[in-house]
Amino acid sequence: MSRAVNYNELTGNVQIGDTVILNTTAVELSLGTGGQHFVIHNNRVKESKLEGKGHIMKLRYTPIQMKCFAAEEQESPYHEKIKQFESLEGSLFIVGTLHSMLAPVAAMIKYIDPSVKINYIMTDAGALPIHFSKTVKDLKAKGIIENTITVGHSFGGDMECVNIYTGIIASKEVLNSDITIITMGPGIVGTDTKYGFTGIEQGYIIDAINSLGGTSIAIPRISFADKRERHKGISHHSITILNEIVKSRTNVVMPKINDENMKYLNKQITDVNLDDKHRIIYEDGEQIKEALNKYNLKIKTMGRGYEEDKEFFTTLGAVGKSAINLLKDRL
């Protein structure tokens, strides 16, 4: 017996006794889908009816292309507002590289100030259906994030947008966020090469925010538990992005941790002059444990929880705390 994921939007609903065709590739290759197959056809479902407005296609020119009602298209009630956009006026956007960064940062923000309105933009660099994320469902159910936006070929958010620029604009202009968190969905592609990873999108997303007049905060990927040398301290992913890919100045939040590890991080920063290129903010993120416990969030990254990878989670606590401070500075 095997487990399989079915997306009603793509293949219709399933019932006991249905004969289905599965995509088993990821399981056979032992990739990160949680040991699940995906339904690509249900023999019982002979046709699906097109319902509702919208003519923007996602998963374009594939056998499972689907239409959505994008916030910026002409028939949308938000078309004019997005069309007339001029500036983000300093609005706060936090940009990460891993889906596991979303919940701790959002929880820390809400832990400090429950009144802050948080939106989440999911890019198409990882999982494309937002419904694959149990984390997003949990965060919405607990009132930690208010709205979701899926951009590019990701789909299923409260709002659909054609690209990251209009997603950013919609979060501020239409959904009135105080703080927006941007990360890919579950999963990240890496190749053990300098530029061959999907998290590299963090660089041009930061530039997009800055070019639109927003305030960007970069989440560095930090760990002293990862056995791979290239991910020790500040991951080579983050160093590449912040040193080479980002073309504008951003806020980079670093956690205050023990002296030995702090010395290691500072050397990584000065080795490539990140402190000249960006504003480095040092913040205490130790409250992240209390924030996760308050909302009963059992988040893991690369299979490791808080106790196994404290610096990773402390960094996210520091980011959340810094975001609140920057938000107060704007008010």
Short mmCIF file of C-alpha atoms in Angstrom, two decimals:
data_model
loop_
_atom_site.label_atom_id
_atom_site.label_comp_id
_atom_site.label_asym_id
_atom_site.label_seq_id
_atom_site.Cartn_x
_atom_site.Cartn_y
_atom_site.Cartn_z
CA MET A 1 0.00 0.00 0.00
CA SER A 2 1.25 3.50 -0.87
CA ARG A 3 0.19 7.02 0.01
CA ALA A 4 -0.66 9.50 -2.71
CA VAL A 5 -1.59 13.18 -2.83
CA ASN A 6 -4.58 14.25 -4.92
CA TYR A 7 -5.22 17.87 -5.88
CA ASN A 8 -8.92 18.37 -6.54
CA GLU A 9 -8.23 21.41 -8.72
CA LEU A 10 -6.18 19.29 -11.11
CA THR A 11 -7.70 15.81 -11.09
CA GLY A 12 -11.06 16.10 -9.35
CA ASN A 13 -12.05 14.55 -6.06
CA VAL A 14 -11.25 10.91 -5.27
CA GLN A 15 -13.39 8.20 -3.71
CA ILE A 16 -12.71 4.76 -2.28
CA GLY A 17 -12.56 2.31 -5.15
CA ASP A 18 -11.36 4.78 -7.80
CA THR A 19 -8.74 3.63 -10.26
CA VAL A 20 -6.04 6.28 -10.54
CA ILE A 21 -2.77 6.78 -12.37
CA LEU A 22 0.10 7.89 -10.15
CA ASN A 23 3.34 9.75 -10.66
CA THR A 24 5.79 7.69 -8.57
CA THR A 25 9.03 9.29 -9.74
CA ALA A 26 9.90 11.24 -6.58
CA VAL A 27 9.41 8.22 -4.31
CA GLU A 28 11.46 5.98 -6.57
CA LEU A 29 14.27 8.55 -6.51
CA SER A 30 13.90 9.01 -2.72
CA LEU A 31 13.23 12.73 -3.08
CA GLY A 32 11.63 14.94 -0.47
CA THR A 33 7.90 14.37 -0.93
CA GLY A 34 7.41 12.56 2.36
CA GLY A 35 7.16 9.16 0.67
CA GLN A 36 4.03 10.04 -1.27
CA HIS A 37 2.98 9.59 -4.87
CA PHE A 38 0.81 12.08 -6.80
CA VAL A 39 -2.44 11.38 -8.61
CA ILE A 40 -2.25 12.53 -12.24
CA HIS A 41 -5.49 10.95 -13.51
CA ASN A 42 -8.68 9.49 -12.06
CA ASN A 43 -10.50 7.12 -14.42
CA ARG A 44 -13.84 7.94 -12.80
CA VAL A 45 -13.55 11.68 -13.49
CA LYS A 46 -14.34 12.02 -17.19
CA GLU A 47 -14.32 15.81 -17.38
CA SER A 48 -13.99 18.93 -15.28
CA LYS A 49 -15.99 22.10 -15.76
CA LEU A 50 -14.37 25.49 -15.94
CA GLU A 51 -15.95 27.62 -13.25
CA GLY A 52 -15.45 31.17 -12.09
CA LYS A 53 -13.57 34.08 -13.57
CA GLY A 54 -9.99 34.30 -14.73
CA HIS A 55 -7.98 33.56 -17.81
CA ILE A 56 -4.38 33.48 -16.56
CA MET A 57 -2.90 30.01 -16.97
CA LYS A 58 -0.51 28.39 -14.51
CA LEU A 59 1.53 25.28 -15.34
CA ARG A 60 1.23 26.63 -18.86
CA TYR A 61 1.53 24.33 -21.86
CA THR A 62 1.58 21.18 -19.74
CA PRO A 63 -1.18 18.53 -19.76
CA ILE A 64 -2.34 19.83 -16.37
CA GLN A 65 -2.37 23.56 -17.12
CA MET A 66 -5.02 25.34 -15.09
CA LYS A 67 -6.65 28.75 -15.12
CA CYS A 68 -6.68 31.11 -12.19
CA PHE A 69 -8.11 34.55 -11.48
CA ALA A 70 -5.02 36.71 -11.03
CA ALA A 71 -5.27 39.84 -8.93
CA GLU A 72 -3.80 42.01 -11.66
CA GLU A 73 -5.79 40.87 -14.68
CA GLN A 74 -8.26 43.26 -16.32
CA GLU A 75 -11.45 41.75 -14.89
CA SER A 76 -10.10 41.75 -11.34
CA PRO A 77 -11.51 44.30 -8.86
CA TYR A 78 -7.88 44.97 -7.90
CA HIS A 79 -6.66 45.69 -11.43
CA GLU A 80 -6.79 49.47 -11.17
CA LYS A 81 -5.20 49.57 -7.72
CA ILE A 82 -2.27 47.46 -8.93
CA LYS A 83 -2.09 49.39 -12.21
CA GLN A 84 -1.88 52.72 -10.37
CA PHE A 85 0.75 51.53 -7.88
CA GLU A 86 3.65 53.95 -7.33
CA SER A 87 5.63 52.91 -4.25
CA LEU A 88 5.74 50.45 -1.35
CA GLU A 89 6.50 53.45 0.86
CA GLY A 90 8.93 51.52 3.03
CA SER A 91 6.64 48.55 3.77
CA LEU A 92 8.43 45.58 5.33
CA PHE A 93 9.18 42.38 3.44
CA ILE A 94 11.17 39.47 4.88
CA VAL A 95 12.79 37.16 2.33
CA GLY A 96 13.94 33.63 3.10
CA THR A 97 15.24 30.65 1.16
CA LEU A 98 13.63 27.67 2.92
CA HIS A 99 9.98 26.95 3.65
CA SER A 100 10.98 25.97 7.19
CA MET A 101 11.87 29.62 7.85
CA LEU A 102 8.28 30.80 7.49
CA ALA A 103 6.62 29.53 10.67
CA PRO A 104 9.33 30.49 13.21
CA VAL A 105 9.65 34.04 11.86
CA ALA A 106 5.88 34.54 11.75
CA ALA A 107 5.44 33.02 15.21
CA MET A 108 8.10 35.29 16.69
CA ILE A 109 6.45 38.37 15.23
CA LYS A 110 3.03 37.39 16.58
CA TYR A 111 4.54 36.39 19.94
CA ILE A 112 5.91 39.91 20.36
CA ASP A 113 2.94 41.77 18.87
CA PRO A 114 -0.25 39.79 18.08
CA SER A 115 -1.76 42.82 16.32
CA VAL A 116 0.73 42.73 13.43
CA LYS A 117 -0.84 41.60 10.15
CA ILE A 118 1.34 39.07 8.32
CA ASN A 119 0.89 37.97 4.72
CA TYR A 120 2.80 35.14 3.09
CA ILE A 121 3.94 35.04 -0.53
CA MET A 122 4.85 31.58 -1.81
CA THR A 123 7.13 31.52 -4.84
CA ASP A 124 7.41 28.74 -7.40
CA ALA A 125 10.97 27.65 -6.53
CA GLY A 126 9.78 24.68 -4.44
CA ALA A 127 6.41 22.96 -4.28
CA LEU A 128 3.90 24.58 -6.62
CA PRO A 129 0.59 23.79 -4.83
CA ILE A 130 0.32 25.72 -1.56
CA HIS A 131 -1.97 22.95 -0.33
CA PHE A 132 1.08 20.69 -0.04
CA SER A 133 2.23 22.79 2.92
CA LYS A 134 0.79 21.58 6.23
CA THR A 135 2.66 24.49 7.81
CA VAL A 136 0.65 27.12 5.92
CA LYS A 137 -2.63 25.42 6.85
CA ASP A 138 -1.56 25.37 10.51
CA LEU A 139 -0.41 29.00 10.52
CA LYS A 140 -3.69 30.19 9.02
CA ALA A 141 -5.79 28.09 11.40
CA LYS A 142 -3.96 29.60 14.36
CA GLY A 143 -4.23 33.15 13.04
CA ILE A 144 -0.47 33.60 12.74
CA ILE A 145 -0.64 34.57 9.07
CA GLU A 146 -3.65 36.33 7.59
CA ASN A 147 -3.40 35.89 3.81
CA THR A 148 -1.44 33.89 1.26
CA ILE A 149 -0.39 34.87 -2.25
CA THR A 150 0.92 32.39 -4.80
CA VAL A 151 3.06 33.84 -7.58
CA GLY A 152 4.49 32.58 -10.84
CA HIS A 153 3.43 28.96 -11.35
CA SER A 154 2.70 28.29 -7.68
CA PHE A 155 -1.04 28.14 -7.07
CA GLY A 156 -3.79 27.80 -4.49
CA GLY A 157 -3.22 30.92 -2.40
CA ASP A 158 -5.93 33.28 -1.21
CA MET A 159 -4.74 35.47 -4.06
CA GLU A 160 -2.99 34.55 -7.31
CA CYS A 161 -0.46 36.80 -9.01
CA VAL A 162 1.46 36.54 -12.26
CA ASN A 163 4.90 37.29 -10.81
CA ILE A 164 6.77 38.30 -7.67
CA TYR A 165 6.51 42.04 -8.43
CA THR A 166 2.74 42.07 -8.58
CA GLY A 167 2.61 39.67 -5.63
CA ILE A 168 4.60 42.16 -3.57
CA ILE A 169 2.41 45.05 -4.71
CA ALA A 170 -0.80 43.11 -3.97
CA SER A 171 0.35 42.22 -0.47
CA LYS A 172 0.77 45.89 0.39
CA GLU A 173 -1.88 47.62 -1.73
CA VAL A 174 -4.68 45.05 -1.72
CA LEU A 175 -4.17 42.89 1.37
CA ASN A 176 -2.73 45.69 3.53
CA SER A 177 0.07 43.76 5.20
CA ASP A 178 2.15 45.15 8.05
CA ILE A 179 4.85 42.59 7.30
CA THR A 180 5.06 40.16 4.38
CA ILE A 181 7.16 37.00 4.49
CA ILE A 182 8.38 35.55 1.18
CA THR A 183 9.75 32.03 0.78
CA MET A 184 9.38 29.13 -1.58
CA GLY A 185 7.05 26.26 -0.78
CA PRO A 186 8.28 22.96 0.69
CA GLY A 187 11.40 21.60 -0.97
CA ILE A 188 14.51 23.26 -2.34
CA VAL A 189 16.68 22.20 -5.27
CA GLY A 190 20.42 22.07 -4.67
CA THR A 191 23.29 20.70 -6.74
CA ASP A 192 26.45 21.32 -4.65
CA THR A 193 27.39 24.07 -7.10
CA LYS A 194 27.73 27.75 -6.40
CA TYR A 195 24.71 28.95 -8.34
CA GLY A 196 22.68 25.78 -8.87
CA PHE A 197 20.03 26.09 -6.16
CA THR A 198 16.52 27.49 -6.27
CA GLY A 199 17.02 29.56 -3.13
CA ILE A 200 19.09 31.93 -5.26
CA GLU A 201 15.77 33.66 -5.95
CA GLN A 202 16.21 35.46 -2.62
CA GLY A 203 18.65 37.80 -4.35
CA TYR A 204 16.42 39.14 -7.07
CA ILE A 205 13.38 39.21 -4.77
CA ILE A 206 15.29 41.53 -2.43
CA ASP A 207 16.17 43.72 -5.40
CA ALA A 208 12.53 43.73 -6.48
CA ILE A 209 11.40 44.95 -3.05
CA ASN A 210 14.04 47.66 -2.95
CA SER A 211 13.32 48.83 -6.49
CA LEU A 212 9.63 49.17 -5.61
CA GLY A 213 10.41 51.32 -2.59
CA GLY A 214 10.07 48.70 0.14
CA THR A 215 12.21 47.77 3.13
CA SER A 216 13.79 44.34 2.68
CA ILE A 217 15.07 41.99 5.35
CA ALA A 218 17.20 39.02 4.30
CA ILE A 219 17.10 35.82 6.34
CA PRO A 220 20.54 34.21 6.32
CA ARG A 221 20.64 30.42 6.47
CA ILE A 222 22.73 29.68 9.56
CA SER A 223 23.52 26.34 11.16
CA PHE A 224 26.23 24.68 13.20
CA ALA A 225 24.43 21.34 13.14
CA ASP A 226 24.63 20.65 9.42
CA LYS A 227 27.41 18.12 8.76
CA ARG A 228 28.16 19.59 5.34
CA GLU A 229 31.06 22.02 5.60
CA ARG A 230 29.59 24.30 2.91
CA HIS A 231 26.56 24.93 5.13
CA LYS A 232 28.49 25.56 8.38
CA GLY A 233 27.78 28.93 9.96
CA ILE A 234 26.37 31.10 7.21
CA SER A 235 25.53 28.71 4.39
CA HIS A 236 27.40 29.15 1.12
CA HIS A 237 23.93 29.72 -0.37
CA SER A 238 23.45 32.86 1.72
CA ILE A 239 26.99 34.11 1.15
CA THR A 240 26.63 33.72 -2.62
CA ILE A 241 23.29 35.54 -2.64
CA LEU A 242 24.34 38.41 -0.40
CA ASN A 243 27.81 38.80 -1.90
CA GLU A 244 27.10 38.34 -5.61
CA ILE A 245 23.40 38.14 -6.51
CA VAL A 246 21.81 41.01 -4.57
CA LYS A 247 22.62 44.29 -6.29
CA SER A 248 21.03 46.60 -3.72
CA ARG A 249 21.55 47.16 0.00
CA THR A 250 19.41 45.15 2.39
CA ASN A 251 19.05 44.43 6.11
CA VAL A 252 20.73 41.18 7.14
CA VAL A 253 19.85 39.93 10.62
CA MET A 254 22.43 37.95 12.56
CA PRO A 255 21.68 36.17 15.85
CA LYS A 256 23.55 36.89 19.06
CA ILE A 257 24.98 33.47 19.95
CA ASN A 258 27.92 32.05 21.92
CA ASP A 259 31.32 33.69 21.45
CA GLU A 260 32.97 30.87 19.49
CA ASN A 261 30.19 30.59 16.90
CA MET A 262 29.76 34.37 16.79
CA LYS A 263 33.46 34.70 15.93
CA TYR A 264 32.98 32.19 13.10
CA LEU A 265 30.02 34.14 11.69
CA ASN A 266 31.82 37.47 11.91
CA LYS A 267 34.81 36.08 10.04
CA GLN A 268 32.50 34.86 7.26
CA ILE A 269 30.97 38.34 7.08
CA THR A 270 34.28 40.21 6.91
CA ASP A 271 35.91 37.73 4.51
CA VAL A 272 33.58 38.91 1.74
CA ASN A 273 32.85 42.40 3.13
CA LEU A 274 29.14 41.79 3.66
CA ASP A 275 29.18 44.48 6.35
CA ASP A 276 30.15 47.04 3.69
CA LYS A 277 27.52 45.91 1.20
CA HIS A 278 24.58 45.53 3.60
CA ARG A 279 23.31 46.70 6.95
CA ILE A 280 24.10 43.93 9.45
CA ILE A 281 21.73 43.87 12.43
CA TYR A 282 22.67 41.82 15.50
CA GLU A 283 19.69 40.71 17.55
CA ASP A 284 18.85 38.29 20.35
CA GLY A 285 16.54 35.54 19.09
CA GLU A 286 16.42 33.29 22.13
CA GLN A 287 12.68 33.85 22.62
CA ILE A 288 12.00 31.72 19.55
CA LYS A 289 11.61 28.63 21.74
CA GLU A 290 8.84 30.30 23.75
CA ALA A 291 7.17 31.55 20.56
CA LEU A 292 7.14 28.08 18.99
CA ASN A 293 5.83 26.55 22.21
CA LYS A 294 3.09 29.17 22.57
CA TYR A 295 1.67 28.26 19.17
CA ASN A 296 2.51 24.56 19.48
CA LEU A 297 4.58 24.57 16.30
CA LYS A 298 6.77 21.49 15.77
CA ILE A 299 8.91 22.83 12.94
CA LYS A 300 11.90 20.96 11.55
CA THR A 301 14.51 21.96 9.01
CA MET A 302 16.42 19.24 7.18
CA GLY A 303 14.93 16.86 9.74
CA ARG A 304 16.21 18.85 12.73
CA GLY A 305 14.12 20.61 15.35
CA TYR A 306 15.02 23.43 17.74
CA GLU A 307 17.06 21.27 20.11
CA GLU A 308 19.13 19.80 17.25
CA ASP A 309 19.74 23.07 15.39
CA LYS A 310 19.40 25.97 17.82
CA GLU A 311 21.33 28.52 15.77
CA PHE A 312 19.04 28.03 12.77
CA PHE A 313 15.96 28.76 14.86
CA THR A 314 17.60 31.50 16.94
CA THR A 315 18.38 33.29 13.69
CA LEU A 316 14.70 33.21 12.77
CA GLY A 317 13.77 34.53 16.20
CA ALA A 318 16.24 37.38 15.69
CA VAL A 319 14.70 38.15 12.29
CA GLY A 320 11.20 38.31 13.74
CA LYS A 321 12.33 40.58 16.57
CA SER A 322 14.23 42.87 14.20
CA ALA A 323 11.21 43.10 11.93
CA ILE A 324 9.09 44.35 14.84
CA ASN A 325 11.75 46.96 15.66
CA LEU A 326 11.90 48.14 12.06
CA LEU A 327 8.11 48.30 11.92
CA LYS A 328 8.04 50.50 15.04
CA ASP A 329 10.67 52.77 13.49
CA ARG A 330 8.34 53.35 10.51
CA LEU A 331 5.33 54.30 12.67
#
